[in-house]
JSON list of C-alpha atoms in Angstrom, two decimals:
[
{"chain": "B", "resi": 1, "resn": "MET", "atom": "CA", "xyz": [0.00, 0.00, 0.00]},
{"chain": "B", "resi": 2, "resn": "GLU", "atom": "CA", "xyz": [1.47, 3.30, -1.08]},
{"chain": "B", "resi": 3, "resn": "ARG", "atom": "CA", "xyz": [0.24, 6.75, -0.02]},
{"chain": "B", "resi": 4, "resn": "PHE", "atom": "CA", "xyz": [1.30, 10.08, -1.44]},
{"chain": "B", "resi": 5, "resn": "PHE", "atom": "CA", "xyz": [0.60, 13.56, -0.07]},
{"chain": "B", "resi": 6, "resn": "LEU", "atom": "CA", "xyz": [0.89, 16.59, -2.25]},
{"chain": "B", "resi": 7, "resn": "LEU", "atom": "CA", "xyz": [0.32, 20.21, -1.30]},
{"chain": "B", "resi": 8, "resn": "VAL", "atom": "CA", "xyz": [-0.11, 22.34, -4.41]},
{"chain": "B", "resi": 9, "resn": "LEU", "atom": "CA", "xyz": [-1.10, 25.88, -5.24]},
{"chain": "B", "resi": 10, "resn": "SER", "atom": "CA", "xyz": [-3.91, 25.49, -7.71]},
{"chain": "B", "resi": 11, "resn": "GLY", "atom": "CA", "xyz": [-3.47, 28.99, -9.14]},
{"chain": "B", "resi": 12, "resn": "CYS", "atom": "CA", "xyz": [0.19, 28.48, -10.08]},
{"chain": "B", "resi": 13, "resn": "LEU", "atom": "CA", "xyz": [0.57, 24.76, -10.55]},
{"chain": "B", "resi": 14, "resn": "GLY", "atom": "CA", "xyz": [-1.59, 22.38, -12.46]},
{"chain": "B", "resi": 15, "resn": "VAL", "atom": "CA", "xyz": [-2.10, 18.77, -11.41]},
{"chain": "B", "resi": 16, "resn": "SER", "atom": "CA", "xyz": [-1.79, 16.51, -14.41]},
{"chain": "B", "resi": 17, "resn": "ARG", "atom": "CA", "xyz": [-3.91, 13.32, -14.36]},
{"chain": "B", "resi": 18, "resn": "VAL", "atom": "CA", "xyz": [-4.91, 10.74, -16.95]},
{"chain": "B", "resi": 19, "resn": "THR", "atom": "CA", "xyz": [-8.66, 10.29, -16.69]},
{"chain": "B", "resi": 20, "resn": "ALA", "atom": "CA", "xyz": [-10.13, 6.85, -17.35]},
{"chain": "B", "resi": 21, "resn": "ASP", "atom": "CA", "xyz": [-13.30, 7.23, -19.38]},
{"chain": "B", "resi": 22, "resn": "SER", "atom": "CA", "xyz": [-14.79, 3.93, -18.15]},
{"chain": "B", "resi": 23, "resn": "LEU", "atom": "CA", "xyz": [-14.23, 4.68, -14.43]},
{"chain": "B", "resi": 24, "resn": "SER", "atom": "CA", "xyz": [-17.11, 6.30, -12.53]},
{"chain": "B", "resi": 25, "resn": "PRO", "atom": "CA", "xyz": [-16.53, 8.78, -9.72]},
{"chain": "B", "resi": 26, "resn": "PRO", "atom": "CA", "xyz": [-17.12, 7.62, -6.13]},
{"chain": "B", "resi": 27, "resn": "ILE", "atom": "CA", "xyz": [-20.66, 7.88, -4.78]},
{"chain": "B", "resi": 28, "resn": "ASN", "atom": "CA", "xyz": [-22.25, 8.45, -1.36]},
{"chain": "B", "resi": 29, "resn": "VAL", "atom": "CA", "xyz": [-19.38, 10.66, -0.21]},
{"chain": "B", "resi": 30, "resn": "THR", "atom": "CA", "xyz": [-19.99, 11.59, 3.43]},
{"chain": "B", "resi": 31, "resn": "ILE", "atom": "CA", "xyz": [-18.09, 13.19, 6.29]},
{"chain": "B", "resi": 32, "resn": "ARG", "atom": "CA", "xyz": [-18.22, 11.86, 9.86]},
{"chain": "B", "resi": 33, "resn": "GLU", "atom": "CA", "xyz": [-16.44, 12.18, 13.19]},
{"chain": "B", "resi": 34, "resn": "VAL", "atom": "CA", "xyz": [-15.93, 15.89, 12.59]},
{"chain": "B", "resi": 35, "resn": "LYS", "atom": "CA", "xyz": [-13.76, 17.44, 15.31]},
{"chain": "B", "resi": 36, "resn": "ALA", "atom": "CA", "xyz": [-11.92, 20.72, 15.68]},
{"chain": "B", "resi": 37, "resn": "ASN", "atom": "CA", "xyz": [-8.75, 19.36, 14.06]},
{"chain": "B", "resi": 38, "resn": "SER", "atom": "CA", "xyz": [-9.79, 16.18, 12.26]},
{"chain": "B", "resi": 39, "resn": "ALA", "atom": "CA", "xyz": [-12.53, 14.43, 10.34]},
{"chain": "B", "resi": 40, "resn": "VAL", "atom": "CA", "xyz": [-13.16, 11.20, 8.40]},
{"chain": "B", "resi": 41, "resn": "VAL", "atom": "CA", "xyz": [-14.42, 11.10, 4.81]},
{"chain": "B", "resi": 42, "resn": "SER", "atom": "CA", "xyz": [-16.01, 7.90, 3.43]},
{"chain": "B", "resi": 43, "resn": "TRP", "atom": "CA", "xyz": [-17.46, 6.87, 0.07]},
{"chain": "B", "resi": 44, "resn": "ASP", "atom": "CA", "xyz": [-18.70, 3.95, -2.04]},
{"chain": "B", "resi": 45, "resn": "ILE", "atom": "CA", "xyz": [-17.51, 2.62, -5.38]},
{"chain": "B", "resi": 46, "resn": "PRO", "atom": "CA", "xyz": [-19.90, 1.72, -8.21]},
{"chain": "B", "resi": 47, "resn": "GLU", "atom": "CA", "xyz": [-20.09, -2.03, -8.67]},
{"chain": "B", "resi": 48, "resn": "GLY", "atom": "CA", "xyz": [-17.76, -3.46, -11.29]},
{"chain": "B", "resi": 49, "resn": "ASP", "atom": "CA", "xyz": [-15.18, -0.65, -11.34]},
{"chain": "B", "resi": 50, "resn": "PRO", "atom": "CA", "xyz": [-11.57, -1.98, -11.24]},
{"chain": "B", "resi": 51, "resn": "VAL", "atom": "CA", "xyz": [-10.46, 0.38, -8.46]},
{"chain": "B", "resi": 52, "resn": "ILE", "atom": "CA", "xyz": [-7.00, 0.00, -6.92]},
{"chain": "B", "resi": 53, "resn": "GLY", "atom": "CA", "xyz": [-6.87, 3.22, -4.89]},
{"chain": "B", "resi": 54, "resn": "PHE", "atom": "CA", "xyz": [-8.25, 6.69, -4.29]},
{"chain": "B", "resi": 55, "resn": "ALA", "atom": "CA", "xyz": [-7.31, 10.35, -4.36]},
{"chain": "B", "resi": 56, "resn": "ILE", "atom": "CA", "xyz": [-8.75, 13.05, -2.11]},
{"chain": "B", "resi": 57, "resn": "THR", "atom": "CA", "xyz": [-8.44, 16.80, -2.59]},
{"chain": "B", "resi": 58, "resn": "GLN", "atom": "CA", "xyz": [-8.96, 18.91, 0.50]},
{"chain": "B", "resi": 59, "resn": "GLN", "atom": "CA", "xyz": [-9.32, 22.67, 0.21]},
{"chain": "B", "resi": 60, "resn": "LYS", "atom": "CA", "xyz": [-10.29, 25.51, 2.50]},
{"chain": "B", "resi": 61, "resn": "LYS", "atom": "CA", "xyz": [-13.19, 27.61, 1.37]},
{"chain": "B", "resi": 62, "resn": "ASP", "atom": "CA", "xyz": [-12.11, 30.83, -0.39]},
{"chain": "B", "resi": 63, "resn": "VAL", "atom": "CA", "xyz": [-8.47, 29.68, -0.33]},
{"chain": "B", "resi": 64, "resn": "ARG", "atom": "CA", "xyz": [-6.65, 28.59, -3.50]},
{"chain": "B", "resi": 65, "resn": "MET", "atom": "CA", "xyz": [-4.25, 26.23, -1.75]},
{"chain": "B", "resi": 66, "resn": "LEU", "atom": "CA", "xyz": [-5.34, 22.58, -1.54]},
{"chain": "B", "resi": 67, "resn": "ARG", "atom": "CA", "xyz": [-4.06, 19.28, -0.20]},
{"chain": "B", "resi": 68, "resn": "LEU", "atom": "CA", "xyz": [-3.96, 16.09, -2.26]},
{"chain": "B", "resi": 69, "resn": "ILE", "atom": "CA", "xyz": [-4.04, 12.69, -0.54]},
{"chain": "B", "resi": 70, "resn": "GLN", "atom": "CA", "xyz": [-3.47, 9.71, -2.80]},
{"chain": "B", "resi": 71, "resn": "GLU", "atom": "CA", "xyz": [-3.36, 6.03, -1.87]},
{"chain": "B", "resi": 72, "resn": "VAL", "atom": "CA", "xyz": [-3.02, 2.97, -4.11]},
{"chain": "B", "resi": 73, "resn": "ASN", "atom": "CA", "xyz": [-3.03, -0.82, -3.68]},
{"chain": "B", "resi": 74, "resn": "THR", "atom": "CA", "xyz": [-5.87, -0.61, -1.17]},
{"chain": "B", "resi": 75, "resn": "THR", "atom": "CA", "xyz": [-9.57, -1.39, -1.01]},
{"chain": "B", "resi": 76, "resn": "THR", "atom": "CA", "xyz": [-10.38, 0.99, 1.84]},
{"chain": "B", "resi": 77, "resn": "ARG", "atom": "CA", "xyz": [-13.39, 3.27, 1.48]},
{"chain": "B", "resi": 78, "resn": "SER", "atom": "CA", "xyz": [-12.52, 5.93, 4.06]},
{"chain": "B", "resi": 79, "resn": "CYS", "atom": "CA", "xyz": [-9.71, 8.33, 4.89]},
{"chain": "B", "resi": 80, "resn": "ALA", "atom": "CA", "xyz": [-8.85, 10.49, 7.90]},
{"chain": "B", "resi": 81, "resn": "LEU", "atom": "CA", "xyz": [-8.29, 14.21, 7.41]},
{"chain": "B", "resi": 82, "resn": "TRP", "atom": "CA", "xyz": [-5.99, 15.83, 9.96]},
{"chain": "B", "resi": 83, "resn": "ASP", "atom": "CA", "xyz": [-4.33, 19.16, 10.76]},
{"chain": "B", "resi": 84, "resn": "LEU", "atom": "CA", "xyz": [-7.60, 20.94, 10.24]},
{"chain": "B", "resi": 85, "resn": "GLU", "atom": "CA", "xyz": [-8.32, 24.34, 11.72]},
{"chain": "B", "resi": 86, "resn": "GLU", "atom": "CA", "xyz": [-11.23, 24.88, 14.04]},
{"chain": "B", "resi": 87, "resn": "GLU", "atom": "CA", "xyz": [-14.21, 26.89, 12.81]},
{"chain": "B", "resi": 88, "resn": "THR", "atom": "CA", "xyz": [-13.09, 26.55, 9.21]},
{"chain": "B", "resi": 89, "resn": "ASP", "atom": "CA", "xyz": [-15.04, 25.57, 6.09]},
{"chain": "B", "resi": 90, "resn": "TYR", "atom": "CA", "xyz": [-13.56, 22.82, 3.89]},
{"chain": "B", "resi": 91, "resn": "ILE", "atom": "CA", "xyz": [-14.39, 21.35, 0.48]},
{"chain": "B", "resi": 92, "resn": "VAL", "atom": "CA", "xyz": [-13.50, 17.73, -0.29]},
{"chain": "B", "resi": 93, "resn": "HIS", "atom": "CA", "xyz": [-13.50, 15.78, -3.58]},
{"chain": "B", "resi": 94, "resn": "VAL", "atom": "CA", "xyz": [-12.83, 12.04, -3.98]},
{"chain": "B", "resi": 95, "resn": "GLN", "atom": "CA", "xyz": [-11.54, 10.23, -7.08]},
{"chain": "B", "resi": 96, "resn": "SER", "atom": "CA", "xyz": [-11.10, 6.52, -7.81]},
{"chain": "B", "resi": 97, "resn": "ILE", "atom": "CA", "xyz": [-7.81, 5.22, -9.20]},
{"chain": "B", "resi": 98, "resn": "SER", "atom": "CA", "xyz": [-7.49, 2.24, -11.59]},
{"chain": "B", "resi": 99, "resn": "MET", "atom": "CA", "xyz": [-4.71, 0.81, -13.69]},
{"chain": "B", "resi": 100, "resn": "PHE", "atom": "CA", "xyz": [-5.74, 3.11, -16.54]},
{"chain": "B", "resi": 101, "resn": "GLY", "atom": "CA", "xyz": [-5.96, 6.40, -14.65]},
{"chain": "B", "resi": 102, "resn": "THR", "atom": "CA", "xyz": [-8.33, 8.26, -12.35]},
{"chain": "B", "resi": 103, "resn": "SER", "atom": "CA", "xyz": [-12.05, 8.83, -12.37]},
{"chain": "B", "resi": 104, "resn": "PRO", "atom": "CA", "xyz": [-13.76, 12.21, -12.56]},
{"chain": "B", "resi": 105, "resn": "LEU", "atom": "CA", "xyz": [-14.12, 14.15, -9.33]},
{"chain": "B", "resi": 106, "resn": "SER", "atom": "CA", "xyz": [-17.01, 13.30, -7.04]},
{"chain": "B", "resi": 107, "resn": "GLU", "atom": "CA", "xyz": [-19.59, 15.85, -6.06]},
{"chain": "B", "resi": 108, "resn": "PRO", "atom": "CA", "xyz": [-18.05, 18.46, -3.73]},
{"chain": "B", "resi": 109, "resn": "LEU", "atom": "CA", "xyz": [-18.55, 17.78, -0.05]},
{"chain": "B", "resi": 110, "resn": "ARG", "atom": "CA", "xyz": [-18.58, 20.81, 2.25]},
{"chain": "B", "resi": 111, "resn": "PHE", "atom": "CA", "xyz": [-18.24, 20.72, 6.02]},
{"chain": "B", "resi": 112, "resn": "ARG", "atom": "CA", "xyz": [-17.18, 23.00, 8.86]},
{"chain": "B", "resi": 113, "resn": "THR", "atom": "CA", "xyz": [-15.04, 22.14, 11.84]},
{"chain": "B", "resi": 114, "resn": "PRO", "atom": "CA", "xyz": [-16.37, 23.11, 15.29]},
{"chain": "B", "resi": 115, "resn": "LYS", "atom": "CA", "xyz": [-14.68, 24.90, 18.15]},
{"chain": "B", "resi": 116, "resn": "GLU", "atom": "CA", "xyz": [-12.49, 22.93, 20.52]},
{"chain": "B", "resi": 117, "resn": "ALA", "atom": "CA", "xyz": [-14.81, 23.94, 23.38]},
{"chain": "B", "resi": 118, "resn": "GLU", "atom": "CA", "xyz": [-17.83, 22.59, 21.49]},
{"chain": "B", "resi": 119, "resn": "THR", "atom": "CA", "xyz": [-16.03, 19.29, 20.98]},
{"chain": "B", "resi": 120, "resn": "GLN", "atom": "CA", "xyz": [-15.30, 19.08, 24.69]},
{"chain": "B", "resi": 121, "resn": "GLY", "atom": "CA", "xyz": [-18.94, 19.91, 25.44]},
{"chain": "B", "resi": 122, "resn": "THR", "atom": "CA", "xyz": [-20.08, 17.09, 23.19]},
{"chain": "B", "resi": 123, "resn": "LYS", "atom": "CA", "xyz": [-17.75, 14.69, 25.00]},
{"chain": "B", "resi": 124, "resn": "ASN", "atom": "CA", "xyz": [-19.15, 15.82, 28.34]},
{"chain": "B", "resi": 125, "resn": "GLU", "atom": "CA", "xyz": [-22.71, 15.31, 27.10]},
{"chain": "B", "resi": 126, "resn": "VAL", "atom": "CA", "xyz": [-21.85, 11.80, 25.96]},
{"chain": "B", "resi": 127, "resn": "THR", "atom": "CA", "xyz": [-20.24, 11.11, 29.32]},
{"chain": "B", "resi": 128, "resn": "MET", "atom": "CA", "xyz": [-23.32, 12.33, 31.19]},
{"chain": "B", "resi": 129, "resn": "GLU", "atom": "CA", "xyz": [-25.54, 10.14, 29.02]},
{"chain": "B", "resi": 130, "resn": "GLU", "atom": "CA", "xyz": [-23.34, 7.14, 29.78]},
{"chain": "B", "resi": 131, "resn": "VAL", "atom": "CA", "xyz": [-23.49, 7.95, 33.51]},
{"chain": "B", "resi": 132, "resn": "GLY", "atom": "CA", "xyz": [-27.29, 8.22, 33.31]},
{"chain": "B", "resi": 133, "resn": "GLN", "atom": "CA", "xyz": [-27.54, 4.86, 31.58]},
{"chain": "B", "resi": 134, "resn": "ALA", "atom": "CA", "xyz": [-25.24, 3.28, 34.15]},
{"chain": "B", "resi": 135, "resn": "THR", "atom": "CA", "xyz": [-27.35, 4.76, 36.96]},
{"chain": "B", "resi": 136, "resn": "GLN", "atom": "CA", "xyz": [-30.52, 3.34, 35.41]},
{"chain": "B", "resi": 137, "resn": "LEU", "atom": "CA", "xyz": [-28.90, -0.09, 35.15]},
{"chain": "B", "resi": 138, "resn": "ARG", "atom": "CA", "xyz": [-27.78, 0.03, 38.78]},
{"chain": "B", "resi": 139, "resn": "ALA", "atom": "CA", "xyz": [-31.26, 1.10, 39.91]},
{"chain": "B", "resi": 140, "resn": "GLY", "atom": "CA", "xyz": [-32.79, -1.82, 38.01]},
{"chain": "B", "resi": 141, "resn": "GLU", "atom": "CA", "xyz": [-30.31, -4.23, 39.58]},
{"chain": "B", "resi": 142, "resn": "LEU", "atom": "CA", "xyz": [-31.12, -2.90, 43.06]},
{"chain": "B", "resi": 143, "resn": "ILE", "atom": "CA", "xyz": [-34.86, -3.34, 42.44]},
{"chain": "B", "resi": 144, "resn": "ILE", "atom": "CA", "xyz": [-34.34, -6.94, 41.37]},
{"chain": "B", "resi": 145, "resn": "ILE", "atom": "CA", "xyz": [-32.20, -7.64, 44.45]},
{"chain": "B", "resi": 146, "resn": "VAL", "atom": "CA", "xyz": [-34.81, -6.11, 46.78]},
{"chain": "B", "resi": 147, "resn": "VAL", "atom": "CA", "xyz": [-37.62, -8.16, 45.19]},
{"chain": "B", "resi": 148, "resn": "VAL", "atom": "CA", "xyz": [-35.61, -11.37, 45.57]},
{"chain": "B", "resi": 149, "resn": "LEU", "atom": "CA", "xyz": [-34.86, -10.59, 49.24]},
{"chain": "B", "resi": 150, "resn": "ILE", "atom": "CA", "xyz": [-38.55, -9.92, 49.93]},
{"chain": "B", "resi": 151, "resn": "MET", "atom": "CA", "xyz": [-39.51, -13.24, 48.32]},
{"chain": "B", "resi": 152, "resn": "TRP", "atom": "CA", "xyz": [-36.92, -15.09, 50.41]},
{"chain": "B", "resi": 153, "resn": "ALA", "atom": "CA", "xyz": [-38.15, -13.36, 53.59]},
{"chain": "B", "resi": 154, "resn": "GLY", "atom": "CA", "xyz": [-41.72, -14.44, 52.77]},
{"chain": "B", "resi": 155, "resn": "VAL", "atom": "CA", "xyz": [-40.65, -18.04, 52.25]},
{"chain": "B", "resi": 156, "resn": "ILE", "atom": "CA", "xyz": [-38.74, -18.08, 55.54]},
{"chain": "B", "resi": 157, "resn": "ALA", "atom": "CA", "xyz": [-41.68, -16.52, 57.43]},
{"chain": "B", "resi": 158, "resn": "LEU", "atom": "CA", "xyz": [-44.08, -19.10, 55.96]},
{"chain": "B", "resi": 159, "resn": "PHE", "atom": "CA", "xyz": [-41.75, -21.92, 56.95]},
{"chain": "B", "resi": 160, "resn": "CYS", "atom": "CA", "xyz": [-41.45, -20.62, 60.54]},
{"chain": "B", "resi": 161, "resn": "ARG", "atom": "CA", "xyz": [-45.23, -20.32, 60.80]},
{"chain": "B", "resi": 162, "resn": "GLN", "atom": "CA", "xyz": [-45.78, -23.87, 59.64]},
{"chain": "B", "resi": 163, "resn": "TYR", "atom": "CA", "xyz": [-43.12, -25.08, 62.07]},
{"chain": "B", "resi": 164, "resn": "ASP", "atom": "CA", "xyz": [-44.82, -23.31, 64.99]},
{"chain": "B", "resi": 165, "resn": "ILE", "atom": "CA", "xyz": [-48.19, -24.85, 64.07]},
{"chain": "B", "resi": 166, "resn": "ILE", "atom": "CA", "xyz": [-46.69, -28.35, 63.95]},
{"chain": "B", "resi": 167, "resn": "LYS", "atom": "CA", "xyz": [-44.88, -27.78, 67.26]},
{"chain": "B", "resi": 168, "resn": "ASP", "atom": "CA", "xyz": [-48.10, -26.55, 68.98]},
{"chain": "B", "resi": 169, "resn": "ASN", "atom": "CA", "xyz": [-50.02, -29.62, 67.82]},
{"chain": "B", "resi": 170, "resn": "GLU", "atom": "CA", "xyz": [-47.51, -32.11, 69.26]},
{"chain": "B", "resi": 171, "resn": "PRO", "atom": "CA", "xyz": [-48.77, -31.92, 72.97]},
{"chain": "B", "resi": 172, "resn": "ASN", "atom": "CA", "xyz": [-52.37, -32.47, 71.87]},
{"chain": "B", "resi": 173, "resn": "ASN", "atom": "CA", "xyz": [-51.33, -35.47, 69.85]},
{"chain": "B", "resi": 174, "resn": "ASN", "atom": "CA", "xyz": [-49.45, -36.90, 72.85]},
{"chain": "B", "resi": 175, "resn": "LYS", "atom": "CA", "xyz": [-52.53, -36.45, 75.08]},
{"chain": "B", "resi": 176, "resn": "ASP", "atom": "CA", "xyz": [-54.74, -38.20, 72.57]},
{"chain": "B", "resi": 177, "resn": "LYS", "atom": "CA", "xyz": [-52.29, -41.08, 72.33]},
{"chain": "B", "resi": 178, "resn": "ALA", "atom": "CA", "xyz": [-52.16, -41.46, 76.15]},
{"chain": "B", "resi": 179, "resn": "LYS", "atom": "CA", "xyz": [-55.95, -41.38, 76.40]},
{"chain": "B", "resi": 180, "resn": "ASN", "atom": "CA", "xyz": [-56.36, -43.98, 73.70]},
{"chain": "B", "resi": 181, "resn": "SER", "atom": "CA", "xyz": [-53.81, -46.30, 75.38]},
{"chain": "B", "resi": 182, "resn": "SER", "atom": "CA", "xyz": [-55.63, -45.96, 78.73]},
{"chain": "B", "resi": 183, "resn": "GLU", "atom": "CA", "xyz": [-58.96, -46.85, 77.18]},
{"chain": "B", "resi": 184, "resn": "CYS", "atom": "CA", "xyz": [-57.48, -49.90, 75.50]},
{"chain": "B", "resi": 185, "resn": "SER", "atom": "CA", "xyz": [-55.95, -51.17, 78.79]},
{"chain": "B", "resi": 186, "resn": "THR", "atom": "CA", "xyz": [-59.33, -51.06, 80.76]},
{"chain": "B", "resi": 187, "resn": "PRO", "atom": "CA", "xyz": [-62.10, -52.09, 78.38]},
{"chain": "B", "resi": 188, "resn": "GLU", "atom": "CA", "xyz": [-64.68, -52.63, 81.12]},
{"chain": "B", "resi": 189, "resn": "HIS", "atom": "CA", "xyz": [-64.17, -49.20, 82.64]},
{"chain": "B", "resi": 190, "resn": "PRO", "atom": "CA", "xyz": [-64.11, -46.39, 80.09]},
{"chain": "B", "resi": 191, "resn": "THR", "atom": "CA", "xyz": [-63.15, -43.93, 82.78]},
{"chain": "B", "resi": 192, "resn": "GLY", "atom": "CA", "xyz": [-59.80, -45.60, 83.14]},
{"chain": "B", "resi": 193, "resn": "GLY", "atom": "CA", "xyz": [-60.40, -47.39, 86.46]},
{"chain": "B", "resi": 194, "resn": "LEU", "atom": "CA", "xyz": [-58.83, -50.72, 87.34]},
{"chain": "B", "resi": 195, "resn": "LEU", "atom": "CA", "xyz": [-60.66, -54.05, 87.65]},
{"chain": "B", "resi": 196, "resn": "ARG", "atom": "CA", "xyz": [-61.22, -55.21, 91.19]},
{"chain": "B", "resi": 197, "resn": "SER", "atom": "CA", "xyz": [-61.91, -58.62, 92.48]},
{"chain": "B", "resi": 198, "resn": "LYS", "atom": "CA", "xyz": [-65.48, -59.40, 93.55]},
{"chain": "B", "resi": 199, "resn": "PHE", "atom": "CA", "xyz": [-64.24, -61.00, 96.71]},
{"chain": "B", "resi": 200, "resn": "PRO", "atom": "CA", "xyz": [-62.26, -59.18, 99.34]},
{"chain": "B", "resi": 201, "resn": "LYS", "atom": "CA", "xyz": [-58.70, -60.22, 99.72]},
{"chain": "B", "resi": 202, "resn": "ASN", "atom": "CA", "xyz": [-57.44, -61.40, 103.03]},
{"chain": "B", "resi": 203, "resn": "ASN", "atom": "CA", "xyz": [-53.77, -61.57, 103.61]},
{"chain": "B", "resi": 204, "resn": "ASN", "atom": "CA", "xyz": [-54.21, -64.10, 106.45]},
{"chain": "B", "resi": 205, "resn": "ASN", "atom": "CA", "xyz": [-54.33, -67.50, 104.76]},
{"chain": "B", "resi": 206, "resn": "ASN", "atom": "CA", "xyz": [-55.43, -69.25, 108.02]},
{"chain": "B", "resi": 207, "resn": "ASN", "atom": "CA", "xyz": [-58.67, -67.25, 108.41]},
{"chain": "B", "resi": 208, "resn": "ARG", "atom": "CA", "xyz": [-60.10, -68.09, 105.06]},
{"chain": "B", "resi": 209, "resn": "LEU", "atom": "CA", "xyz": [-63.89, -68.40, 105.03]},
{"chain": "B", "resi": 210, "resn": "PRO", "atom": "CA", "xyz": [-65.25, -71.68, 103.78]},
{"chain": "B", "resi": 211, "resn": "SER", "atom": "CA", "xyz": [-67.00, -71.58, 100.50]},
{"chain": "B", "resi": 212, "resn": "VAL", "atom": "CA", "xyz": [-70.68, -72.45, 100.61]},
{"chain": "B", "resi": 213, "resn": "ASN", "atom": "CA", "xyz": [-72.53, -73.86, 97.67]},
{"chain": "B", "resi": 214, "resn": "ILE", "atom": "CA", "xyz": [-76.28, -73.52, 97.78]},
{"chain": "B", "resi": 215, "resn": "ILE", "atom": "CA", "xyz": [-78.30, -75.81, 95.60]},
{"chain": "B", "resi": 216, "resn": "GLU", "atom": "CA", "xyz": [-81.90, -75.03, 95.17]},
{"chain": "B", "resi": 217, "resn": "VAL", "atom": "CA", "xyz": [-84.32, -77.95, 94.41]}
]
């Protein structure tokens, strides 16, 4: 890739070029990223043109001096302009270069560089917008975190409530079990009393009363 820079005085010197009749001039020439001391010019090439490079002429408005930027063996479609003066009007033309010569000049593109202070102000505005977006993102993250914490607190509270209910029901269950076991052990006395013998017990074996059997005829 070879690049040539020429600074000529159009009133005194003529720039000699061989123009290729079959080569169309670049289209969609635009300027972007305009700053106080630099800018970027971009363009498109008509389909089918055997382009191997480009040439750009940069000129101040109402000034006869111009700058020529020429680059070959490249397929790039943009070029940076530098050493510009702030608050200055410029005119830019773009030409395509082929093996047979150069194309006609593109339509003139006019632009004006801003003040350095305006450029700084634009940077500050962009920075403030980025800070605002970051703040919005952080606020959204905090809202999500708070909602998740509230949900977890609700789950924990529900679990504790269920645990307390189960714990309070355990004594009643134990009482019911004891009552049921007592009823099963004394079937003849639902109140839980013990069976007693129909005959009084006498610890003295010698004073036992004789048993009497009465037979009725």
